[in-house]
Structures are given as C-alpha cells and as structure tokens.
Coordinates of C-alpha atoms in Angstrom, one line a residue:
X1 CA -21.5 17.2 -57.7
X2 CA -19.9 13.8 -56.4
X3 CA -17.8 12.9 -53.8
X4 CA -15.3 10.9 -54.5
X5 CA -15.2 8.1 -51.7
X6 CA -11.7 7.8 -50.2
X7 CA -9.2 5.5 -51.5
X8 CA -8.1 2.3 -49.2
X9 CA -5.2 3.9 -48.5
X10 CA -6.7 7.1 -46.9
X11 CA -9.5 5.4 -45.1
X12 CA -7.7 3.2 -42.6
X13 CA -6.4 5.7 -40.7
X14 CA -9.4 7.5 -40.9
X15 CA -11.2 4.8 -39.3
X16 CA -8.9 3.9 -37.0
X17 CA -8.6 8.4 -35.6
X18 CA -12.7 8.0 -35.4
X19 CA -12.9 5.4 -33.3
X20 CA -13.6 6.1 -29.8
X21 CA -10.6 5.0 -27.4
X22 CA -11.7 2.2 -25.3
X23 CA -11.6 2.9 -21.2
X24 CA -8.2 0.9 -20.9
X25 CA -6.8 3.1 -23.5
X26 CA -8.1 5.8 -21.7
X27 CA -6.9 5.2 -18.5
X28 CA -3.4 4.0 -19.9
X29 CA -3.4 8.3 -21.3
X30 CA -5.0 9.3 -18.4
X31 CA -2.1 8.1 -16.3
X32 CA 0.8 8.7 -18.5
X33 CA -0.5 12.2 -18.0
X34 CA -0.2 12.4 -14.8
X35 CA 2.9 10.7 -14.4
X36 CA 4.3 13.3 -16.7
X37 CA 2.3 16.3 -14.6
X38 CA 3.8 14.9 -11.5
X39 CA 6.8 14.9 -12.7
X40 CA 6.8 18.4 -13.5
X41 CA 5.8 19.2 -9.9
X42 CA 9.1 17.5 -8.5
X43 CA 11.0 19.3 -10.8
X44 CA 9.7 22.6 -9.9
X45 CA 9.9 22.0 -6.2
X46 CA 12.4 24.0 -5.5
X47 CA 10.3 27.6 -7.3
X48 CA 7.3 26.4 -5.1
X49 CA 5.4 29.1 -4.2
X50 CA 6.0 30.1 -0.7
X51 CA 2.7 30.8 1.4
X52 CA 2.2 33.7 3.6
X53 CA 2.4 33.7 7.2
X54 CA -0.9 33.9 8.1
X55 CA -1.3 30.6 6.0
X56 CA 1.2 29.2 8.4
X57 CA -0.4 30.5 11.2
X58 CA -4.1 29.2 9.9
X59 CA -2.7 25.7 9.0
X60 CA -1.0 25.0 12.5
X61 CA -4.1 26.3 14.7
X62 CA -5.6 22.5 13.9
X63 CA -2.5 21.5 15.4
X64 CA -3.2 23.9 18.6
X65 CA -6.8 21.7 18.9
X66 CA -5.5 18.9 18.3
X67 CA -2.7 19.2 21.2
X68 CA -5.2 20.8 23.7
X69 CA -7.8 17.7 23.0
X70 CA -5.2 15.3 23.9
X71 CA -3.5 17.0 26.9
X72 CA -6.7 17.3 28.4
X73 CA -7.4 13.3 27.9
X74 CA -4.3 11.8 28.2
X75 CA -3.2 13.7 31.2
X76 CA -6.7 14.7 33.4
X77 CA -9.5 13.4 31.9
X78 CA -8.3 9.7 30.9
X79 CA -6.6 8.8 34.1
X80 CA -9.4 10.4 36.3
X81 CA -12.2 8.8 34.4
X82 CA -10.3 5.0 34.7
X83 CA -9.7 5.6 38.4
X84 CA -13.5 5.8 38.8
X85 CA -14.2 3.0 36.8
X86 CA -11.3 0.5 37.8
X87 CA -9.8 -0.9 41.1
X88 CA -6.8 1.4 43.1
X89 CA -4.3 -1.8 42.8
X90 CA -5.1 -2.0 39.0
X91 CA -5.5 1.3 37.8
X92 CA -2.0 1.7 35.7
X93 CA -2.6 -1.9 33.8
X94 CA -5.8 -0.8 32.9
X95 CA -5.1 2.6 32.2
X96 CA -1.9 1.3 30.2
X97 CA -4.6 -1.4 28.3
X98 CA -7.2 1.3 27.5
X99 CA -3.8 3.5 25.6
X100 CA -2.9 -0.2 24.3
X101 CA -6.2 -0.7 22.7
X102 CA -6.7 3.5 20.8
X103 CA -3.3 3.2 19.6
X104 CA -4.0 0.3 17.8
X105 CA -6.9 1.5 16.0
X106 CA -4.8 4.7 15.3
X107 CA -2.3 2.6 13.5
X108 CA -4.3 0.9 11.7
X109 CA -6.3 4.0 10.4
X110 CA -3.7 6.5 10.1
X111 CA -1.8 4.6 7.4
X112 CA -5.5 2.9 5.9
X113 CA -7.0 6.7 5.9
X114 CA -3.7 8.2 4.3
X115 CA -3.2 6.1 1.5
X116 CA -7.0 6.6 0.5
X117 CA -6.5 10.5 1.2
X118 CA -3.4 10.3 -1.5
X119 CA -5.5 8.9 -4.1
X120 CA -8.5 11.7 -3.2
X121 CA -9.6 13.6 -6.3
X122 CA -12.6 15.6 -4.7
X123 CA -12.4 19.3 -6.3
X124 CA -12.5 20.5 -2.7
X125 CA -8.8 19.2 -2.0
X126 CA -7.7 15.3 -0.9
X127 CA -7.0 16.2 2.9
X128 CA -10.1 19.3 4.0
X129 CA -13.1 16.4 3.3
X130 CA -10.9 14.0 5.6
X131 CA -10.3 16.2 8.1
X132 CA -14.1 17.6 8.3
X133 CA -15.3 14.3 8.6
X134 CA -12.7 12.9 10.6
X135 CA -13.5 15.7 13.2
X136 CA -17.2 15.5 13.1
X137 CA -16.8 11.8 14.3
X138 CA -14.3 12.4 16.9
X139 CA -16.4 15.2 18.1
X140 CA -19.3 12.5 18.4
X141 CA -17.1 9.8 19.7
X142 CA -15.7 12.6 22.5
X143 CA -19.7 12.7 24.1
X144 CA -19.8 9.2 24.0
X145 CA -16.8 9.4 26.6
X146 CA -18.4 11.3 28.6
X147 CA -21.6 9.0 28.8
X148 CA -19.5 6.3 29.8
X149 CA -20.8 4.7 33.2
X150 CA -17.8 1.7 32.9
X151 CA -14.6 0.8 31.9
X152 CA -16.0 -0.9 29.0
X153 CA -18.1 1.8 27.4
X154 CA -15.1 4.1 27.8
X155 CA -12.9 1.7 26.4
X156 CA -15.3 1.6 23.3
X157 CA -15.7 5.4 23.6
X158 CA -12.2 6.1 23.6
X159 CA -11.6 3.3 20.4
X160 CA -14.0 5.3 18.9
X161 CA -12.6 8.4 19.5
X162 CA -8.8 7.4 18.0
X163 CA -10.7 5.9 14.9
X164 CA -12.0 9.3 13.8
X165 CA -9.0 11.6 15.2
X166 CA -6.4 9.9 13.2
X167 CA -8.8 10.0 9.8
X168 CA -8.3 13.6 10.3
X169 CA -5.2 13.7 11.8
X170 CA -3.1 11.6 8.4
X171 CA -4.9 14.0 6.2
X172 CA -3.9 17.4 7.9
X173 CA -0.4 15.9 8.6
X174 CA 0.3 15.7 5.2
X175 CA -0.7 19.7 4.7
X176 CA 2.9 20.5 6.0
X177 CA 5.2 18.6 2.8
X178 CA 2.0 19.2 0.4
X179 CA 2.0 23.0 0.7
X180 CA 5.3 24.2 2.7
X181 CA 8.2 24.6 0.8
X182 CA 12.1 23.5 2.4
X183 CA 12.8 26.7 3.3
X184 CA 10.1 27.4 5.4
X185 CA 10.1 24.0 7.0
X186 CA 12.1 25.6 10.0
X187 CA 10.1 28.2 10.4
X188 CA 6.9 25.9 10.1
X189 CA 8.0 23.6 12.5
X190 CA 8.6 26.4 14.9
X191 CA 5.1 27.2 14.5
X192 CA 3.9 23.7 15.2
X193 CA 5.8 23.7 17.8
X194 CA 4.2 26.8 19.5
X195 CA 0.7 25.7 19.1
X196 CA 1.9 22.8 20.6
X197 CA 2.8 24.6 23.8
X198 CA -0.2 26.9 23.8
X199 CA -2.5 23.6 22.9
X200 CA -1.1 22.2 26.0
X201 CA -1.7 24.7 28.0
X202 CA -4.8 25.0 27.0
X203 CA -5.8 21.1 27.8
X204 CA -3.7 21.1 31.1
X205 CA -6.3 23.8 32.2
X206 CA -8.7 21.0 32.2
X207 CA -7.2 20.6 35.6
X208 CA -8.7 23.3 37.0
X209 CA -12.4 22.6 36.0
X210 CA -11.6 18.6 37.2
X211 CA -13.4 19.4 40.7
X212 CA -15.7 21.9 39.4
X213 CA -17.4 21.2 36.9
X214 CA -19.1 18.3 35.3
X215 CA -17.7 15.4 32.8
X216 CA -20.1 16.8 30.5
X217 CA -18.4 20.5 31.3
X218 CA -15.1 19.6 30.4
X219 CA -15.9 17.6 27.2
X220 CA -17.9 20.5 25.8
X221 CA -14.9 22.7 26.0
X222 CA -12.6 20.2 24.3
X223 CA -15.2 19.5 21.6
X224 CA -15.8 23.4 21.4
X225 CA -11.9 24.4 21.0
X226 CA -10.9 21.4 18.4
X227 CA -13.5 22.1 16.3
X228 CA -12.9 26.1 15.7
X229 CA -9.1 25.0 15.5
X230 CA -10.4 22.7 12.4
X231 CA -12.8 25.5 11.0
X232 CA -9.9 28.2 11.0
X233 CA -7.5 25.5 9.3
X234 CA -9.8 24.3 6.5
X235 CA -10.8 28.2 6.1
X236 CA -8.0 30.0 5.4
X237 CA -5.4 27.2 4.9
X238 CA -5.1 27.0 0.7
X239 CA -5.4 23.7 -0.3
X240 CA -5.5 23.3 -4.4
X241 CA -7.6 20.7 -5.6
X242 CA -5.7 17.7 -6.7
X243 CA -4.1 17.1 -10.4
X244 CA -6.7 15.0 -11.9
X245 CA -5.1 13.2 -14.9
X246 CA -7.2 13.3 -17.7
X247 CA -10.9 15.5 -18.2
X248 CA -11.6 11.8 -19.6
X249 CA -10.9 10.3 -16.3
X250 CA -13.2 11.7 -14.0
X251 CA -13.4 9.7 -10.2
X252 CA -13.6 10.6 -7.5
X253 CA -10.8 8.3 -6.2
X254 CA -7.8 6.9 -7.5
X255 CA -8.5 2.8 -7.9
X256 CA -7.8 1.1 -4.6
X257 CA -5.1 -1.5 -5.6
X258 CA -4.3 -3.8 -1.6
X259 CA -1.4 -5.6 -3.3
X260 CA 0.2 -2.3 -4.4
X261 CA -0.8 -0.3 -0.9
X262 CA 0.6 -3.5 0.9
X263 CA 4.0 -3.0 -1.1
X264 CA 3.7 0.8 0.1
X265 CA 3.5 0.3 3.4
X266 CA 7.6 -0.7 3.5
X267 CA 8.6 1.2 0.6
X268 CA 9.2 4.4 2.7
X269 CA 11.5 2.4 4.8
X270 CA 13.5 2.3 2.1
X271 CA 15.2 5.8 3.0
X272 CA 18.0 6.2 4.8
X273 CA 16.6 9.1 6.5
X274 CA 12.5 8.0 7.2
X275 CA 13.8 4.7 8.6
X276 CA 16.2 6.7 10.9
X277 CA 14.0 9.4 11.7
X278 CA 11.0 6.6 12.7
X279 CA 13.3 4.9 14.8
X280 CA 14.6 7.7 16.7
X281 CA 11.1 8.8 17.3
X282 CA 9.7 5.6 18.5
X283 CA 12.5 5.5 21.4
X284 CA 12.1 9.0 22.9
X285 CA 8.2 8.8 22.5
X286 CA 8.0 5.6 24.3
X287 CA 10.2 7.5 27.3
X288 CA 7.6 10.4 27.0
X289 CA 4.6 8.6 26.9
X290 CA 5.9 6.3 29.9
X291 CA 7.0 9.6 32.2
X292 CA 3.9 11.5 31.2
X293 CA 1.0 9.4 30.6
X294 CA 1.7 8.5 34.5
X295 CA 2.2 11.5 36.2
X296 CA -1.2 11.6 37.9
X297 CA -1.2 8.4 39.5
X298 CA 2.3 9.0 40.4
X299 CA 0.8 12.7 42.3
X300 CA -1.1 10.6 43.7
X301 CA 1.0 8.1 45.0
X302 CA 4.2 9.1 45.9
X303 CA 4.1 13.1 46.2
X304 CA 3.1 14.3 49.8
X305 CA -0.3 16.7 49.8
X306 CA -0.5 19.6 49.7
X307 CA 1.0 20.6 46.8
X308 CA 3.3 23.5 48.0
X309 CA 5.4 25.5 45.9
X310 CA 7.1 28.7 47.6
X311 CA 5.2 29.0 50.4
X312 CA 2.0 28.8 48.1
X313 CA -0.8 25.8 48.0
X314 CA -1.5 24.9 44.6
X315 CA -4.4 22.5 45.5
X316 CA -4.3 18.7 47.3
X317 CA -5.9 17.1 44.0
X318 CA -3.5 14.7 41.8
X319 CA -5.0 16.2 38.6
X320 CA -4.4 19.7 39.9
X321 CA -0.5 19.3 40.7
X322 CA -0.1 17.5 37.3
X323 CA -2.2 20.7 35.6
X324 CA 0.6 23.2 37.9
X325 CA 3.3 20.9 36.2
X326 CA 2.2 21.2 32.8
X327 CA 1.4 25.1 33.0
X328 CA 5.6 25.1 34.3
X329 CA 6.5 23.0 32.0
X330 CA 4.8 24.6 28.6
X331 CA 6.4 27.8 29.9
X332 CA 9.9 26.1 29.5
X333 CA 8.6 25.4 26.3
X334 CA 7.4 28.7 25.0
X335 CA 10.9 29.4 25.1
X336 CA 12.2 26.1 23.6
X337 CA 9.6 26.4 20.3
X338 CA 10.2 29.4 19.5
X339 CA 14.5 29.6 19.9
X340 CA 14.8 26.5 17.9
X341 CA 13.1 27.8 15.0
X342 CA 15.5 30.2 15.0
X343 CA 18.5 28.5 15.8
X344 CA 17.6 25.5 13.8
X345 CA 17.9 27.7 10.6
X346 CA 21.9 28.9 11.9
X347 CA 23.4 24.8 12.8
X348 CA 20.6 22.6 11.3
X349 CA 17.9 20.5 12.5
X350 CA 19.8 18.4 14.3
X351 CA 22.0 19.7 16.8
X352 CA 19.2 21.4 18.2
X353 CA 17.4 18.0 18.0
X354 CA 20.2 16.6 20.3
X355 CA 19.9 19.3 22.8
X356 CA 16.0 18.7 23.1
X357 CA 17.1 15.6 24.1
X358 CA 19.4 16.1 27.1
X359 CA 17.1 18.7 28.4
X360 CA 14.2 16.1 28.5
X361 CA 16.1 13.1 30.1
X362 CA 16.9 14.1 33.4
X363 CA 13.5 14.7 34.5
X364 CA 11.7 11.6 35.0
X365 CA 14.8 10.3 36.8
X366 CA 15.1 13.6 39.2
X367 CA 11.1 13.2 39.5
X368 CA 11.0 9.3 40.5
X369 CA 14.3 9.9 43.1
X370 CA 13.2 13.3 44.4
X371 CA 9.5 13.3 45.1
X372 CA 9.1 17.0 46.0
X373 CA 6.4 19.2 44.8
X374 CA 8.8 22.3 44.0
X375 CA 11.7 19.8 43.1
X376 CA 9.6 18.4 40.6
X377 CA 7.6 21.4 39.4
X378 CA 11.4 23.2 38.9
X379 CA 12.9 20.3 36.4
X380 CA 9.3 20.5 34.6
X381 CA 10.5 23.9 33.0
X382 CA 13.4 21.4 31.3
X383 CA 11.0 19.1 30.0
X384 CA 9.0 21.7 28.5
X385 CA 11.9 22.9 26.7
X386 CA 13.4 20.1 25.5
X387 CA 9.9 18.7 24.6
X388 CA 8.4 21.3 22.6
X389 CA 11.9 22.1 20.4
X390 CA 11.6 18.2 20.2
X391 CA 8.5 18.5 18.7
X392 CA 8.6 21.3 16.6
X393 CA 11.7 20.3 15.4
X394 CA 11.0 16.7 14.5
X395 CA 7.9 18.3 12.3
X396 CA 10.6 19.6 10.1
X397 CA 12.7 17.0 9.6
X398 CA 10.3 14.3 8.9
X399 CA 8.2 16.2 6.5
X400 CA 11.9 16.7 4.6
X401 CA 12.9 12.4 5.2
X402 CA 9.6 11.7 3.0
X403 CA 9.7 8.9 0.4
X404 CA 7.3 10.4 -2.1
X405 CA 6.1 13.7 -2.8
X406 CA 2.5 11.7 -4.2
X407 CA 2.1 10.0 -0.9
X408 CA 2.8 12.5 1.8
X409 CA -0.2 11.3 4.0
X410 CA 0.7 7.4 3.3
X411 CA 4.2 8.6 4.2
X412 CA 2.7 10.7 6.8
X413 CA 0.1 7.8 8.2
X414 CA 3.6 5.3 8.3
X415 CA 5.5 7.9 10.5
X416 CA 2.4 8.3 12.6
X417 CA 3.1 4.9 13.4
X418 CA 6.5 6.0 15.5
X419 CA 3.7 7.9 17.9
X420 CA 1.0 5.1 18.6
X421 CA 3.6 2.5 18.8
X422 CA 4.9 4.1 21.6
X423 CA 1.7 4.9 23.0
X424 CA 0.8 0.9 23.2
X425 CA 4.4 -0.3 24.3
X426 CA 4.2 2.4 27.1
X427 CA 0.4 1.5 27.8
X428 CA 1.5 -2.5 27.7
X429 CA 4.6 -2.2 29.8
X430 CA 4.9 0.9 32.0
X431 CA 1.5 0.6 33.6
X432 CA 1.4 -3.4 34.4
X433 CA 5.2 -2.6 35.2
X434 CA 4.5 0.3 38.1
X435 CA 1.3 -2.0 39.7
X436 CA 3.7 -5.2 40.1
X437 CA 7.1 -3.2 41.4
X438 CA 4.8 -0.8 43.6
X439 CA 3.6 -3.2 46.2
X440 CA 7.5 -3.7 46.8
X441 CA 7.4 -0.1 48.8
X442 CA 9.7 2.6 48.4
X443 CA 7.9 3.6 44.6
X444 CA 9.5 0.9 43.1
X445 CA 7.2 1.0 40.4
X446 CA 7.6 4.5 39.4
X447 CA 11.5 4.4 40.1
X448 CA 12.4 1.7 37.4
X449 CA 9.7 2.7 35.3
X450 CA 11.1 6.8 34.9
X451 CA 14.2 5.3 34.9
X452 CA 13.6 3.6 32.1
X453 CA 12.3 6.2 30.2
X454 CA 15.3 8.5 30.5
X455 CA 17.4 6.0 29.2
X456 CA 14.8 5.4 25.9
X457 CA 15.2 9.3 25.7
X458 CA 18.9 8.9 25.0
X459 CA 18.5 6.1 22.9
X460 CA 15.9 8.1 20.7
X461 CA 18.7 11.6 20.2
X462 CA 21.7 8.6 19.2
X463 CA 19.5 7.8 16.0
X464 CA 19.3 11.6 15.0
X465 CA 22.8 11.1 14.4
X466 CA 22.8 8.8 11.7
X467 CA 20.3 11.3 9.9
X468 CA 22.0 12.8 6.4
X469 CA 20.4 15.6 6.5
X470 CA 21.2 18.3 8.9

C-alpha cells in the first residue's frame, strides 16, 4: 500500500513545526515564560503563604551571629587590636581608616554579590549557596585577624573579612521580602530586632574574656557562634528553589548583562519611599556609628577609673566599661524590640520609628558633657531602646519600600549601602576629627564629635516623615 506524499500545501508547515527552535528562539520563550510566571507571583502576593514561627525564629538566628560577630569587632576586639598596633596620638584616624577601608569593600560586594544572587538558578535556592560560602570565607578571613602581628596585616585581614560577610550577608537580607509576607513584616522585624539585642549581648561579652583569654580565644568563640547561627538558618529556614524559566533553558545563572546591572544600580532610587528610607538611614547610622564605634577610646580617655556604678567596681579596663554599657544598654533594648513589634502593628511603622529616634539622641550628648561612669551607664538603657526598635523597625519598612520583587538582594545590596556609607564617613571624619580637637584639652574631640552625632540622629527620624507608607 502507498503513501501518498503530502501536497505543497500541507508540507510547509510541517517542515517548519519539525524544525528544532534555534537557542535565540529558545531563550526569547524561555523568558517570555518567566516574565509571565513572575508576573503571576506579584499578582498573588497578597495569598502568599504565611510561614510559621519557628521559620521566623530559624531565619533571624543568622541575624543573632551576625550581630554578635560584629559587636564583638567593632566595639572590643577592633579598637583593642589597633591600639596595639598603632601610636596613642593616632589611634582614632587609624582606627576610623581601617572602618574607611571594610566598608568600602562591603559596598562594593554587597550590591556586586546581590545582583548575581538575583539571577541564581541553583536547585538548592539563590541566597543558602551565598550565604554558606560567604560564611566559610568570613570564618577564614576572622583567623587571619587574629594572626595579625601589624596594622597592615589586620587591615588586609579585616578587608578580607567584610569581602566574605557581605557575600553572605546581601543574600540572607533578601530572605526577609523573598519569603515574609506584609503582614508579618511587623512581627518579623520585631524578631530581628530581638536577635539583634541578644546578638549584642552576646558580642559585648567579648569584654569580659578581653584580659583573660587569648586573641585566638575570643576569635574561636565568634567563628563558633556565627557559624551555628548560619547552620540553623540555612536548615530550617524554607527557601524554594528559584523559577527557572524554561526545562529548555537550563543555567545555572541568569546571563550577566554590566550595562543593564549598571542601569539597576539607580533604578531603585526611583521610589519615593527607598530613596527616603536610604536617606533617613544613612543620617542616623552615621550618628551611631560616630557615638559607638568610639566609646572605648573615649573610656579610656576621658572617664575616670575605676569604673563605679552604685557602690560596685565593674573593672578599670576601657573594653570592660564599654562591655558594662552595652550589657545596660541591650537591656533597654530587650524592651524596645519587643514593644515596637507590637505597637508598630496598632499606629504604623513610623511613629514608633520617630520615637526610636528621640530616645537615641540625647545620649552621646549627655555622655561627651557628663563623663560619669553611672551617668553614662544610666542614659545607655535609652540608647538601647531607641536603638534596637530603630533597628527592628527599619527591617520592616525597607523590606516593604523595595523596587522589585525579582531583585530583592540587588535592592537589598543598594540599601546595604545606607550602613557602610556611614561606616566610612564616621571612620573618615569622627576619628581624624576626635585626634586633632583632643589635644585642645577639655575632650574637645569627643565633645563636638557626640555632638555631632545627635544632631545626624535627628536629621535621620525628619526623613521618616516624608515616607508614604506608615
């Protein structure tokens, strides 16, 4: 029996179904697809699934590590490592060009590291392999500190240890708007803010250990309790694995276009409410970071020993007074995390927001004017307050000012910036700024410099009040 061969007008389309689609044709689908996916995604937002509690709990212990690791530098460690290594006259310039130098390289990397962790398509999820790895180096780069014998190697050391930190820090940033939904944002934040306190508390205990035991000691403990925090967030926290577009289309990565990352880097800017929000933060972090970052030299140089509080020595060491003033002030802030969680959800983000603020900026001026151990350990129950409802707080509202739901660690990695840029404007300014005025007598140095920061405190809470949302 014979086939009858197909007429012209059959076969072309025939031909044309069996050829194989070329790879641009391909991709072209592969994307369409996804566009259409992720559009899906944003309409559905608001029937996201809710996660549990103890997925709340699990994701924010990272944060806990992450808040311990850099209590314990920034406010024992750092400072006592750079006094042994640099000259009594110059210790706050080059303590200040040390922070100057990491908060570069975090800049650079958080927003580098994010975009790349947007366009992850690893089946085990685009932020866990980021912030495994991202550990695992910081870990590494935390022993090299502690080897240090000069302010060079440290300074290297401590490059290298910002470089990894913030590759896993973008990525686990972004875990908050990937998996939390609106609703729980508050609560979320309240969290945050929480291990925040307890993270604190758990770095300023460094203190203790500062005169007995060994660098090596102390860097074994931070190492030991950032890296179970990581472990218990990558465990339970449930990441899906990201949309891949097409079964066609299978990379690991999303092509890495500069021009359009370049464009991204300002598109977030755009909003009303990021560009508000980044402001706001960058002008009551810089008042932080130029009270706090200093507070051991300033122990040291302008607070009369011992360290007396009721009757009751609490030690004649610099690191040890500013370990008795964190422990006071995390207490305030027990309180302040957890009561504007709740609050928060009544009048809104930012009222509270405001009140964190006029908690926080009397202190450095009462602690540069007053230089009494129990006056200043009293107003550190303030700062805690205001400074951990602060920080919880500002979790929730800038995972809600986000540009894009696709690029929550790019988005992320840009707002990260309004941390490290204070971080190198109080590094550049404060410390140089305290070693010219000091020789001037009376504290000069730390006078105008707290001052100063009080009043970029107040600047900071103004912004919130352009914010649209509440």
């Amino acid at each position: 029996m014979s086939i009858n061969a197909p007429t012209k007008h059959e076969s072309t389309p025939l031909l044309e179904n069996n050829d194989p689609p070329s790879k641009s044709e391909v991709r072209e689908e592969a994307m369409h697809e996804h566009r259409k996916l992720q559009k899906r995604i944003e309409q559905e937002d608001s029937t996201h699934q809710r996660i549990s509690i103890v997925e709340l709990v699990a994701m924010s212990m990272f944060w806990f590590g992450i808040s311990a690791h850099w209590t314990a530098i920034l406010m024992i460690v750092m400072p006592y490592q750079v006094a042994r290594f640099a000259p009594d006259t110059h210790k706050n310039t080059i303590l200040g060009v040390v922070l100057l130098l990491g908060s570069a390289t975090a800049m650079v990397v958080s927003v580098v590291f994010g975009h790349i962790s947007d366009q992850c398509l690893l089946r085990y999820g685009k932020r866990r392999p980021f912030i495994i790895a991202g550990t695992l180096g910081n870990v590494l780069a935390l022993f090299w500190c502690a080897y240090s014998n000069s302010i060079w190697m440290y300074g290297a050391a401590y490059i290298a240890t910002c470089f990894f930190h913030n590759i896993a820090r973008v990525s686990y940033s972004a875990l908050l708007p990937d998996l939390v939904v609106e609703g729980q944002r508050g609560l979320a934040g309240s969290l945050f803010g929480l291990a925040t306190v307890l993270g604190n508390l758990a770095g300023a205990m460094t203190g203790l250990g500062i005169n007995r035991l060994n660098i090596w000691q102390i860097y074994a403990l931070i190492v030991s309790v950032l890296f179970v925090s990581m472990l218990v967030t990558v465990i339970f926290t449930p990441e899906p694995p990201p949309i891949s577009p097409h079964p066609e289309y299978r990379k690991k990565f999303r092509p890495f276009d500069w021009k359009s990352f370049s464009t991204s880097l300002i598109m977030p800017f755009a909003g009303h409410d990021f560009r508000i929000a980044f402001l706001g933060q960058v002008f009551v972090l810089v008042g932080v970071n130029s009270f706090q970052n200093f507070l051991q030299y300033y122990f040291h140089d302008a607070v009369p020993v011992p360290y007396r509080l009721f009757s009751m020595a609490f030690g004649d060491t610099s690191p040890e007074a500013v370990m008795v003033f964190t422990v006071i002030s995390l207490l305030g802030g027990i309180i302040g995390s957890l009561a504007s969680g709740v609050i928060s959800t009544r009048v809104g983000l930012k009222p509270c927001l405001a009140v964190s603020g006029l908690l926080m900026f009397p202190v450095p001026i009462v602690v540069a004017f007053v230089p009494r151990y129990p006056v200043v350990v009293l107003v550190a129950f303030f700062f805690g307050m205001g400074s951990a409802a602060y920080s919880s707080l500002y979790w929730a509202l800038s995972s809600v000012s986000l540009s894009s739901r696709e690029d929550h660690a790019r988005d992320m990695g840009i707002m990260n910036f309004s941390v490290v840029i204070p971080q190198m404007l109080a590094g550049a300014v404060a410390g140089s700024l305290i070693d010219k005025l000091q020789p001037h007598g009376h504290n000069l140095g730390y006078k105008v410099n707290f001052g100063a920061a009080a009043l970029e405190i107040v600047l900071g809470i103004i912004f919130i009040k352009w914010i649209h949302r509440r």
